[in-house]
């Protein structure tokens, strides 16, 4: 009798290499050649209030230092910083499919980002998708068979507008004739421990989302839990959703940029995904 196949474990682990700390799914990288990573504020060259691994141009940091930080991160993973593709991130629910024509959009300056969108999707190799965060929920989707990745900016407005579902739909649209094999990763973001909201927002969310007992705790909203619900509704099996642990950006402000904890002026950590190389079948099958 054949042994039952154990499901693969794509857990995020916390790593520190050359003074840079980040979360990564090691098994996904080793087995499938797909990079999924969430950076922290640890490492890099930016000074206060952007200290020190600020990866975003739009926050007022010295652009030369941002470029240096992006280079430091890209070097860890064998990526070229000039090929990064970025979204404008306007709290919309719009998604862009990234092709070779988009390589480098937003890589070297703020102006070049893909406009009006908060999620990027690609099935092309060596095009790193990179979005930036300081409390909002970063979500990365991976389709394992066709090898598609998506990076999603899940602020409360985007989550309300179902940016996660829209991105998942776009991923599946690139591979419509087959059942998608979706994985999802949820990165560092403000937890329900710290995301206090006003009554109006709590009421608006309660009208929009069911099961409020699972995501509304007094005057605090658990955005990550809502993101999880939306992922499941979008076809990601619950066991395929991996989240970093103990990674509230506000509670752990020494490790993460937090818009709320830092009083508005701060840097941004990145959620990055890239299809690096063909899968390593030996490692991929070692489940
Ligand atoms: Zn917290």
Coordinates of N, CA and C in Angstrom, one line a residue, residues 39-275:
X39 N 9.8 41.5 4.1 CA 10.9 42.0 4.8 C 10.4 42.7 6.1
X40 N 11.4 43.0 6.9 CA 11.2 43.8 8.2 C 11.9 45.1 8.1
X41 N 12.0 45.8 9.2 CA 12.8 47.1 9.1 C 14.2 46.9 9.5
X42 N 14.5 45.6 9.8 CA 15.9 45.3 10.4 C 16.9 45.1 9.2
X43 N 18.0 45.9 9.3 CA 19.0 45.9 8.3 C 18.9 47.2 7.5
X44 N 19.7 47.4 6.5 CA 19.6 48.5 5.6 C 20.3 49.8 6.1
X45 N 20.1 50.8 5.3 CA 20.9 52.0 5.5 C 20.1 53.3 5.8
X46 N 18.8 53.3 5.8 CA 18.0 54.5 6.0 C 18.1 54.9 7.5
X47 N 18.0 56.2 7.7 CA 18.1 56.8 9.0 C 16.7 57.1 9.5
X48 N 16.6 57.4 10.9 CA 15.3 57.7 11.5 C 14.6 58.9 10.7
X49 N 13.3 58.9 10.6 CA 12.3 57.9 11.1 C 12.1 56.7 10.1
X50 N 13.1 56.5 9.2 CA 12.9 55.5 8.2 C 13.8 54.3 8.5
X51 N 14.5 54.3 9.7 CA 15.4 53.3 10.0 C 14.8 51.9 10.1
X52 N 15.4 50.9 9.4 CA 16.5 51.3 8.5 C 16.4 50.6 7.2
X53 N 15.5 49.6 7.1 CA 15.4 48.9 5.8 C 14.1 49.4 5.0
X54 N 14.0 50.7 4.9 CA 12.9 51.3 4.2 C 13.0 51.0 2.7
X55 N 12.0 50.5 2.1 CA 12.0 50.1 0.7 C 11.1 50.9 -0.2
X56 N 10.5 51.9 0.3 CA 9.5 52.7 -0.5 C 10.0 54.1 -0.7
X57 N 9.7 54.6 -1.9 CA 10.1 56.0 -2.3 C 9.2 57.1 -1.7
X58 N 7.9 56.7 -1.6 CA 6.9 57.8 -1.4 C 6.8 58.4 0.0
X59 N 7.6 57.9 0.9 CA 7.5 58.3 2.3 C 8.3 59.4 2.8
X60 N 9.2 59.9 1.9 CA 10.0 61.1 2.2 C 11.5 60.8 2.5
X61 N 11.8 59.5 2.4 CA 13.2 59.1 2.6 C 14.1 59.5 1.5
X62 N 15.4 59.5 1.7 CA 16.4 59.8 0.6 C 16.3 58.7 -0.4
X63 N 15.9 59.0 -1.7 CA 15.8 58.0 -2.7 C 17.0 57.1 -2.9
X64 N 18.2 57.7 -2.7 CA 19.5 57.0 -2.9 C 19.5 55.9 -1.9
X65 N 19.1 56.2 -0.7 CA 19.1 55.1 0.4 C 18.1 54.1 0.1
X66 N 16.9 54.5 -0.4 CA 15.9 53.5 -0.7 C 16.5 52.5 -1.8
X67 N 17.1 53.1 -2.8 CA 17.7 52.2 -3.9 C 18.7 51.3 -3.3
X68 N 19.6 51.8 -2.4 CA 20.6 51.0 -1.7 C 19.9 49.8 -1.0
X69 N 18.8 50.1 -0.2 CA 18.1 49.1 0.5 C 17.5 48.1 -0.4
X70 N 17.0 48.5 -1.5 CA 16.4 47.6 -2.5 C 17.5 46.6 -3.1
X71 N 18.6 47.2 -3.3 CA 19.7 46.4 -3.8 C 20.2 45.4 -2.8
X72 N 20.2 45.8 -1.5 CA 20.6 44.9 -0.5 C 19.7 43.7 -0.4
X73 N 18.4 44.0 -0.5 CA 17.4 42.9 -0.4 C 17.5 42.0 -1.7
X74 N 17.5 42.6 -2.9 CA 17.6 41.9 -4.1 C 18.8 41.0 -4.1
X75 N 20.0 41.5 -3.6 CA 21.2 40.6 -3.6 C 21.0 39.3 -2.8
X76 N 20.2 39.4 -1.8 CA 19.9 38.2 -1.0 C 19.3 37.1 -1.8
X77 N 18.5 37.5 -2.8 CA 17.7 36.5 -3.6 C 18.1 36.3 -5.0
X78 N 19.2 37.0 -5.4 CA 19.7 36.9 -6.8 C 18.8 37.7 -7.7
X79 N 18.2 38.7 -7.3 CA 17.2 39.5 -8.1 C 18.0 40.8 -8.6
X80 N 17.5 41.3 -9.7 CA 18.0 42.6 -10.2 C 17.1 43.7 -9.8
X81 N 17.5 44.6 -9.0 CA 16.6 45.7 -8.5 C 16.0 46.5 -9.6
X82 N 16.6 46.6 -10.8 CA 16.1 47.3 -11.9 C 14.9 46.6 -12.6
X83 N 14.6 45.4 -12.2 CA 13.5 44.6 -12.9 C 12.3 44.6 -12.0
X84 N 12.4 45.1 -10.8 CA 11.2 45.1 -9.9 C 10.0 45.8 -10.5
X85 N 8.8 45.3 -10.2 CA 7.6 46.0 -10.7 C 6.8 46.4 -9.5
X86 N 6.3 47.6 -9.4 CA 5.6 48.1 -8.2 C 4.2 48.7 -8.7
X87 N 3.3 48.6 -7.7 CA 2.0 49.2 -8.0 C 1.9 50.6 -7.3
X88 N 1.0 51.4 -7.8 CA 0.8 52.7 -7.2 C 0.3 52.7 -5.8
X89 N -0.5 51.6 -5.5 CA -1.1 51.4 -4.1 C -2.0 52.6 -3.7
X90 N -3.2 52.6 -4.2 CA -4.1 53.7 -3.9 C -5.3 53.3 -3.1
X91 N -5.2 52.1 -2.5 CA -6.4 51.6 -1.7 C -7.5 51.3 -2.6
X92 N -7.3 50.8 -3.9 CA -8.3 50.4 -4.8 C -8.5 48.9 -4.7
X93 N -9.4 48.4 -5.6 CA -9.5 47.0 -5.7 C -9.2 46.5 -7.1
X94 N -8.3 47.3 -7.7 CA -7.9 47.0 -9.1 C -6.6 46.2 -9.2
X95 N -6.5 45.3 -10.2 CA -5.4 44.3 -10.3 C -4.8 44.5 -11.7
X96 N -3.5 44.4 -11.8 CA -2.8 44.5 -13.1 C -2.1 43.2 -13.4
X97 N -2.2 42.7 -14.6 CA -1.4 41.6 -15.0 C -0.1 42.1 -15.6
X98 N 1.0 41.6 -15.0 CA 2.4 42.2 -15.3 C 3.0 41.3 -16.4
X99 N 3.5 41.9 -17.5 CA 4.2 41.2 -18.6 C 5.6 41.8 -18.7
X100 N 6.3 41.2 -19.7 CA 7.7 41.7 -19.9 C 7.7 43.2 -20.2
X101 N 6.7 43.7 -20.8 CA 6.6 45.2 -21.1 C 6.7 46.0 -19.8
X102 N 6.3 45.4 -18.7 CA 6.3 46.2 -17.4 C 7.5 46.1 -16.6
X103 N 8.5 45.4 -17.0 CA 9.7 45.2 -16.2 C 10.3 46.5 -15.8
X104 N 10.6 46.7 -14.5 CA 11.2 47.9 -14.0 C 10.3 49.0 -13.7
X105 N 9.0 48.8 -13.8 CA 8.0 49.9 -13.5 C 8.0 50.2 -12.0
X106 N 8.5 51.4 -11.6 CA 8.5 51.7 -10.2 C 9.8 51.3 -9.5
X107 N 10.7 50.7 -10.3 CA 11.9 50.1 -9.7 C 12.9 51.2 -9.2
X108 N 13.1 52.2 -10.0 CA 14.1 53.2 -9.7 C 13.6 54.5 -9.3
X109 N 12.3 54.8 -9.4 CA 11.7 56.0 -8.9 C 10.2 55.8 -8.7
X110 N 9.7 56.7 -7.9 CA 8.3 56.6 -7.5 C 7.3 56.8 -8.7
X111 N 7.7 57.6 -9.7 CA 6.8 57.9 -10.8 C 6.4 56.8 -11.7
X112 N 7.3 55.8 -11.7 CA 7.1 54.7 -12.8 C 6.1 53.6 -12.4
X113 N 5.5 53.6 -11.2 CA 4.7 52.5 -10.8 C 3.5 52.2 -11.7
X114 N 2.9 51.1 -11.7 CA 1.7 50.8 -12.4 C 0.5 51.5 -11.7
X115 N -0.1 52.4 -12.5 CA -1.1 53.3 -11.8 C -2.4 52.7 -11.5
X116 N -3.0 53.2 -10.4 CA -4.3 52.9 -10.0 C -4.6 51.5 -9.5
X117 N -3.6 50.7 -9.3 CA -3.8 49.3 -8.8 C -3.2 49.0 -7.5
X118 N -3.7 48.0 -6.8 CA -3.2 47.5 -5.5 C -2.9 46.0 -5.5
X119 N -2.9 45.4 -6.7 CA -2.4 44.0 -6.7 C -1.8 43.8 -8.1
X120 N -0.7 43.0 -8.1 CA 0.0 42.6 -9.3 C 0.0 41.1 -9.5
X121 N -0.1 40.7 -10.7 CA -0.1 39.2 -11.0 C 0.8 39.0 -12.2
X122 N 1.6 37.9 -12.1 CA 2.5 37.6 -13.2 C 2.7 36.1 -13.3
X123 N 2.9 35.6 -14.5 CA 3.3 34.2 -14.7 C 4.7 34.2 -15.4
X124 N 5.4 35.3 -15.4 CA 6.7 35.5 -16.1 C 7.8 35.3 -15.1
X125 N 8.8 34.6 -15.6 CA 10.0 34.4 -14.7 C 10.8 35.6 -14.6
X126 N 11.5 35.8 -13.4 CA 12.4 36.8 -13.1 C 11.8 38.2 -13.2
X127 N 10.6 38.3 -12.9 CA 10.0 39.7 -12.7 C 9.5 39.8 -11.3
X128 N 10.3 40.4 -10.4 CA 9.9 40.4 -9.0 C 8.8 41.5 -8.8
X129 N 7.7 41.0 -8.2 CA 6.6 42.0 -7.8 C 6.8 42.4 -6.4
X130 N 6.7 43.7 -6.2 CA 7.0 44.3 -4.8 C 6.1 45.4 -4.4
X131 N 5.4 45.2 -3.3 CA 4.5 46.2 -2.8 C 5.0 46.5 -1.3
X132 N 4.5 47.7 -0.8 CA 5.1 48.2 0.4 C 4.0 48.5 1.5
X133 N 4.5 48.3 2.7 CA 3.5 48.2 3.8 C 4.0 48.8 5.2
X134 N 3.1 49.3 5.9 CA 3.4 49.7 7.3 C 2.0 49.6 8.1
X135 N 1.5 48.5 8.3 CA 0.3 48.1 9.0 C -0.7 47.4 8.1
X136 N -0.9 47.8 6.8 CA -1.9 47.2 5.9 C -1.4 45.7 5.8
X137 N -2.4 44.9 5.3 CA -2.1 43.4 5.3 C -1.5 43.0 3.9
X138 N -0.3 42.6 3.9 CA 0.3 42.1 2.6 C -0.1 40.6 2.4
X139 N -0.6 40.3 1.2 CA -1.0 38.9 0.9 C -0.3 38.5 -0.4
X140 N 0.3 37.3 -0.4 CA 0.9 36.8 -1.6 C 0.2 35.5 -2.0
X141 N -0.2 35.4 -3.3 CA -0.9 34.2 -3.8 C 0.1 33.5 -4.7
X142 N 0.0 32.2 -4.7 CA 0.9 31.4 -5.6 C 0.0 30.3 -6.2
X143 N 0.0 30.2 -7.5 CA -0.6 29.0 -8.2 C 0.6 28.1 -8.6
X144 N 0.6 26.9 -8.1 CA 1.7 26.0 -8.2 C 1.9 25.3 -9.5
X145 N 0.8 25.0 -10.2 CA 0.9 24.3 -11.5 C 1.4 25.1 -12.6
X146 N 0.6 26.2 -12.9 CA 1.0 27.1 -14.0 C 2.1 28.0 -13.6
X147 N 2.3 28.1 -12.3 CA 3.4 29.0 -11.7 C 3.0 30.5 -11.9
X148 N 2.1 30.9 -11.1 CA 1.7 32.3 -11.2 C 1.8 32.9 -9.8
X149 N 2.2 34.1 -9.7 CA 2.3 34.8 -8.4 C 1.5 36.1 -8.4
X150 N 1.0 36.5 -7.2 CA 0.3 37.8 -7.1 C 0.7 38.4 -5.7
X151 N 1.0 39.7 -5.7 CA 1.2 40.4 -4.5 C 0.1 41.4 -4.3
X152 N -0.5 41.4 -3.1 CA -1.8 42.2 -2.9 C -1.6 43.1 -1.7
X153 N -2.0 44.4 -1.9 CA -2.0 45.4 -0.8 C -3.4 45.4 -0.2
X154 N -3.5 44.8 1.1 CA -4.8 44.7 1.7 C -4.9 45.7 2.9
X155 N -5.2 46.9 2.5 CA -5.6 47.9 3.6 C -7.1 47.7 3.9
X156 N -7.6 48.4 4.8 CA -9.0 48.1 5.1 C -9.9 48.5 4.0
X157 N -9.6 49.5 3.2 CA -10.4 49.9 2.1 C -10.3 48.8 1.0
X158 N -9.1 48.3 0.7 CA -8.9 47.3 -0.3 C -9.6 46.0 0.1
X159 N -9.5 45.7 1.3 CA -10.2 44.4 1.8 C -11.7 44.6 1.7
X160 N -12.2 45.7 2.1 CA -13.6 46.0 2.0 C -14.1 45.9 0.5
X161 N -13.2 46.3 -0.4 CA -13.6 46.3 -1.8 C -13.2 44.9 -2.5
X162 N -12.7 44.0 -1.7 CA -12.4 42.6 -2.2 C -11.2 42.6 -3.2
X163 N -10.2 43.3 -2.9 CA -9.0 43.3 -3.7 C -8.4 41.8 -3.7
X164 N -8.6 41.1 -2.6 CA -8.0 39.8 -2.5 C -8.8 38.8 -3.5
X165 N -10.1 38.9 -3.5 CA -10.9 38.1 -4.4 C -10.6 38.5 -5.9
X166 N -10.5 39.8 -6.1 CA -10.2 40.2 -7.5 C -8.8 39.7 -8.0
X167 N -7.8 39.7 -7.1 CA -6.5 39.2 -7.5 C -6.6 37.7 -7.7
X168 N -7.3 37.0 -6.8 CA -7.4 35.5 -7.0 C -8.1 35.2 -8.3
X169 N -9.1 35.9 -8.7 CA -9.9 35.7 -9.9 C -8.9 35.9 -11.1
X170 N -8.1 37.0 -11.0 CA -7.1 37.2 -12.1 C -6.1 36.1 -12.2
X171 N -5.6 35.6 -11.1 CA -4.7 34.5 -11.2 C -5.4 33.3 -11.9
X172 N -6.6 33.0 -11.5 CA -7.3 31.8 -12.1 C -7.6 32.1 -13.6
X173 N -7.8 33.3 -13.9 CA -8.1 33.6 -15.3 C -6.9 33.3 -16.3
X174 N -5.7 33.3 -15.7 CA -4.5 33.0 -16.5 C -4.4 31.4 -16.7
X175 N -5.3 30.7 -16.1 CA -5.1 29.2 -16.1 C -6.5 28.6 -16.0
X176 N -7.4 29.1 -16.8 CA -8.8 28.8 -16.6 C -9.2 27.3 -16.8
X177 N -8.5 26.6 -17.7 CA -8.9 25.3 -18.1 C -8.5 24.2 -17.0
X178 N -7.8 24.6 -16.0 CA -7.4 23.6 -15.0 C -7.8 24.1 -13.6
X179 N -8.1 23.2 -12.7 CA -8.3 23.7 -11.3 C -7.0 24.3 -10.8
X180 N -7.2 25.4 -10.2 CA -6.0 26.1 -9.7 C -5.5 25.4 -8.4
X181 N -4.2 25.4 -8.2 CA -3.7 24.9 -6.9 C -3.1 26.1 -6.2
X182 N -3.9 26.7 -5.4 CA -3.5 28.0 -4.8 C -3.0 27.9 -3.4
X183 N -1.9 28.6 -3.2 CA -1.4 28.8 -1.8 C -1.5 30.3 -1.5
X184 N -1.6 30.7 -0.2 CA -1.6 32.1 0.1 C -0.7 32.3 1.4
X185 N -0.1 33.5 1.4 CA 0.8 33.9 2.5 C 0.3 35.3 3.0
X186 N 0.2 35.4 4.3 CA -0.2 36.6 4.9 C 1.0 37.1 5.7
X187 N 1.4 38.4 5.5 CA 2.7 38.9 6.1 C 2.4 39.8 7.3
X188 N 3.5 40.4 7.8 CA 3.4 41.3 8.9 C 2.4 42.4 8.7
X189 N 1.5 42.7 9.7 CA 0.5 43.7 9.5 C -0.1 44.0 10.9
X190 N -0.9 45.0 11.0 CA -1.4 45.4 12.3 C -2.4 44.3 12.8
X191 N -2.3 43.8 14.0 CA -3.1 42.7 14.5 C -4.4 43.2 15.1
X192 N -5.3 42.3 15.4 CA -6.5 42.7 16.1 C -6.2 43.2 17.5
X193 N -5.0 42.9 18.0 CA -4.6 43.5 19.3 C -4.5 45.0 19.2
X194 N -4.3 45.6 18.1 CA -3.9 47.0 17.9 C -4.8 47.8 17.0
X195 N -5.6 47.1 16.1 CA -6.3 47.8 15.1 C -7.7 48.3 15.6
X196 N -7.6 49.4 16.4 CA -8.9 50.0 17.0 C -9.5 50.8 15.9
X197 N -10.8 50.7 15.8 CA -11.5 51.5 14.8 C -12.7 52.2 15.4
X198 N -13.3 53.2 14.7 CA -14.4 53.9 15.2 C -15.7 53.1 15.0
X199 N -16.8 53.5 15.6 CA -18.0 52.8 15.5 C -18.5 52.7 14.1
X200 N -18.3 53.8 13.3 CA -18.8 53.8 11.9 C -18.2 52.7 11.1
X201 N -16.9 52.6 11.2 CA -16.2 51.6 10.4 C -16.6 50.2 10.9
X202 N -16.7 50.0 12.2 CA -17.1 48.7 12.7 C -18.5 48.3 12.1
X203 N -19.4 49.3 12.1 CA -20.7 49.1 11.5 C -20.7 48.8 10.0
X204 N -19.9 49.6 9.3 CA -19.8 49.4 7.9 C -19.2 47.9 7.6
X205 N -18.3 47.5 8.3 CA -17.7 46.2 8.1 C -18.7 45.1 8.5
X206 N -19.5 45.3 9.6 CA -20.4 44.3 10.0 C -21.5 44.1 8.9
X207 N -21.9 45.2 8.2 CA -22.9 45.0 7.1 C -22.3 44.2 6.0
X208 N -21.0 44.4 5.8 CA -20.3 43.8 4.6 C -19.9 42.3 4.8
X209 N -19.4 42.0 6.0 CA -18.8 40.7 6.3 C -19.6 39.9 7.4
X210 N -19.8 38.6 7.1 CA -20.5 37.8 8.1 C -19.6 37.4 9.2
X211 N -20.1 36.6 10.1 CA -19.3 36.0 11.2 C -18.5 37.1 12.0
X212 N -19.1 38.2 12.4 CA -18.4 39.2 13.0 C -17.7 38.8 14.3
X213 N -18.3 37.7 14.9 CA -17.6 37.2 16.2 C -16.2 36.8 15.9
X214 N -15.9 36.4 14.7 CA -14.5 35.9 14.4 C -13.5 37.1 14.1
X215 N -14.0 38.2 13.8 CA -13.1 39.3 13.4 C -13.4 40.7 14.0
X216 N -14.5 40.8 14.8 CA -14.7 42.0 15.5 C -14.6 41.8 17.0
X217 N -13.7 42.4 17.7 CA -13.5 42.2 19.1 C -13.6 43.5 19.8
X218 N -14.7 43.8 20.3 CA -15.0 45.2 20.9 C -14.8 46.2 19.8
X219 N -13.8 47.1 20.0 CA -13.6 48.2 19.0 C -12.4 47.9 18.1
X220 N -12.0 46.6 18.1 CA -10.9 46.2 17.2 C -11.3 45.2 16.1
X221 N -10.7 45.5 15.0 CA -11.0 44.6 13.8 C -9.8 43.7 13.5
X222 N -10.1 42.5 13.2 CA -9.0 41.6 12.8 C -9.0 41.5 11.3
X223 N -8.2 42.3 10.7 CA -8.2 42.4 9.2 C -7.6 41.1 8.6
X224 N -6.7 40.5 9.3 CA -6.1 39.3 8.8 C -7.1 38.2 8.8
X225 N -8.0 38.1 9.7 CA -9.0 37.1 9.7 C -10.0 37.3 8.6
X226 N -10.3 38.6 8.3 CA -11.2 38.8 7.1 C -10.5 38.4 5.8
X227 N -9.1 38.8 5.8 CA -8.4 38.4 4.6 C -8.4 36.9 4.4
X228 N -8.3 36.2 5.5 CA -8.3 34.7 5.5 C -9.7 34.2 4.9
X229 N -10.8 34.8 5.4 CA -12.1 34.4 4.9 C -12.2 34.7 3.4
X230 N -11.7 35.8 3.0 CA -11.8 36.2 1.6 C -10.9 35.2 0.7
X231 N -9.8 34.8 1.3 CA -9.0 33.8 0.5 C -9.7 32.5 0.4
X232 N -10.4 32.0 1.4 CA -11.1 30.7 1.4 C -12.2 30.9 0.4
X233 N -13.0 32.0 0.4 CA -14.1 32.2 -0.5 C -13.5 32.3 -2.0
X234 N -12.3 32.7 -2.1 CA -11.7 32.8 -3.5 C -11.1 31.5 -4.0
X235 N -11.2 30.4 -3.2 CA -10.7 29.1 -3.6 C -9.4 28.6 -3.1
X236 N -8.9 29.3 -2.1 CA -7.7 28.9 -1.4 C -8.1 28.0 -0.3
X237 N -7.7 26.7 -0.3 CA -8.1 25.8 0.8 C -7.4 26.3 2.1
X238 N -8.2 26.3 3.2 CA -7.7 26.9 4.5 C -6.4 26.4 4.9
X239 N -6.1 25.0 4.7 CA -4.7 24.6 5.1 C -3.6 25.1 4.3
X240 N -4.0 25.7 3.1 CA -2.9 26.3 2.2 C -2.7 27.8 2.5
X241 N -3.2 28.3 3.6 CA -3.0 29.7 4.0 C -1.9 29.7 5.1
X242 N -0.8 30.4 4.8 CA 0.3 30.4 5.7 C 0.4 31.9 6.2
X243 N 0.6 32.1 7.5 CA 0.7 33.5 8.0 C 1.9 33.5 8.9
X244 N 2.6 34.6 9.0 CA 3.7 34.8 9.9 C 3.0 34.8 11.3
X245 N 3.8 34.4 12.3 CA 3.3 34.4 13.7 C 3.9 35.5 14.5
X246 N 3.1 36.0 15.4 CA 3.6 37.0 16.3 C 4.2 38.2 15.5
X247 N 3.5 38.7 14.5 CA 4.0 39.7 13.6 C 3.1 40.9 13.5
X248 N 2.5 41.3 14.6 CA 1.8 42.6 14.6 C 2.8 43.7 14.5
X249 N 2.6 44.5 13.4 CA 3.6 45.6 13.1 C 3.6 46.6 14.3
X250 N 2.5 46.8 14.9 CA 2.4 47.9 16.0 C 3.0 47.3 17.3
X251 N 2.6 46.1 17.7 CA 3.2 45.5 18.9 C 4.7 45.4 18.8
X252 N 5.2 45.0 17.6 CA 6.6 44.8 17.4 C 7.2 45.8 16.5
X253 N 7.0 47.1 16.9 CA 7.5 48.2 16.2 C 9.0 48.3 16.0
X254 N 9.7 47.6 16.9 CA 11.2 47.6 16.7 C 11.6 46.7 15.5
X255 N 10.7 45.8 15.1 CA 11.0 44.9 14.0 C 10.3 45.4 12.7
X256 N 9.2 46.1 12.8 CA 8.4 46.5 11.6 C 8.1 47.9 11.6
X257 N 8.0 48.5 10.4 CA 7.4 49.8 10.3 C 5.9 49.7 10.6
X258 N 5.4 50.7 11.4 CA 4.0 50.7 11.7 C 3.5 52.2 11.6
X259 N 2.6 52.4 10.7 CA 2.1 53.7 10.5 C 1.5 54.3 11.8
X260 N 0.7 53.4 12.5 CA 0.1 53.9 13.7 C 1.1 54.0 14.8
X261 N 1.9 53.0 15.0 CA 2.9 53.1 16.2 C 3.9 54.2 16.0
X262 N 4.3 54.5 14.7 CA 5.3 55.5 14.4 C 4.7 56.9 14.2
X263 N 3.4 57.0 14.4 CA 2.8 58.3 14.3 C 2.7 58.9 12.9
X264 N 2.7 58.0 11.9 CA 2.4 58.5 10.5 C 3.6 58.6 9.6
X265 N 4.8 59.1 10.2 CA 5.9 59.2 9.3 C 6.9 58.1 9.6
X266 N 7.0 57.2 8.6 CA 7.8 56.0 8.8 C 8.1 55.4 7.5
X267 N 8.9 54.3 7.5 CA 9.3 53.6 6.3 C 8.3 52.5 5.9
X268 N 8.6 51.7 5.0 CA 7.7 50.6 4.5 C 8.6 49.3 4.4
X269 N 8.0 48.2 4.8 CA 8.6 46.9 4.5 C 7.9 46.4 3.2
X270 N 8.5 45.4 2.6 CA 8.0 44.9 1.3 C 7.4 43.5 1.4
X271 N 6.5 43.3 0.6 CA 6.1 41.9 0.3 C 6.5 41.7 -1.2
X272 N 7.3 40.6 -1.4 CA 7.9 40.4 -2.7 C 7.6 38.9 -3.1
X273 N 7.3 38.8 -4.4 CA 7.2 37.4 -5.0 C 7.9 37.4 -6.3
X274 N 8.5 36.3 -6.7 CA 9.1 36.2 -8.0 C 9.2 34.7 -8.4
X275 N 9.0 34.4 -9.6 CA 9.3 33.0 -10.1 C 10.7 33.0 -10.6

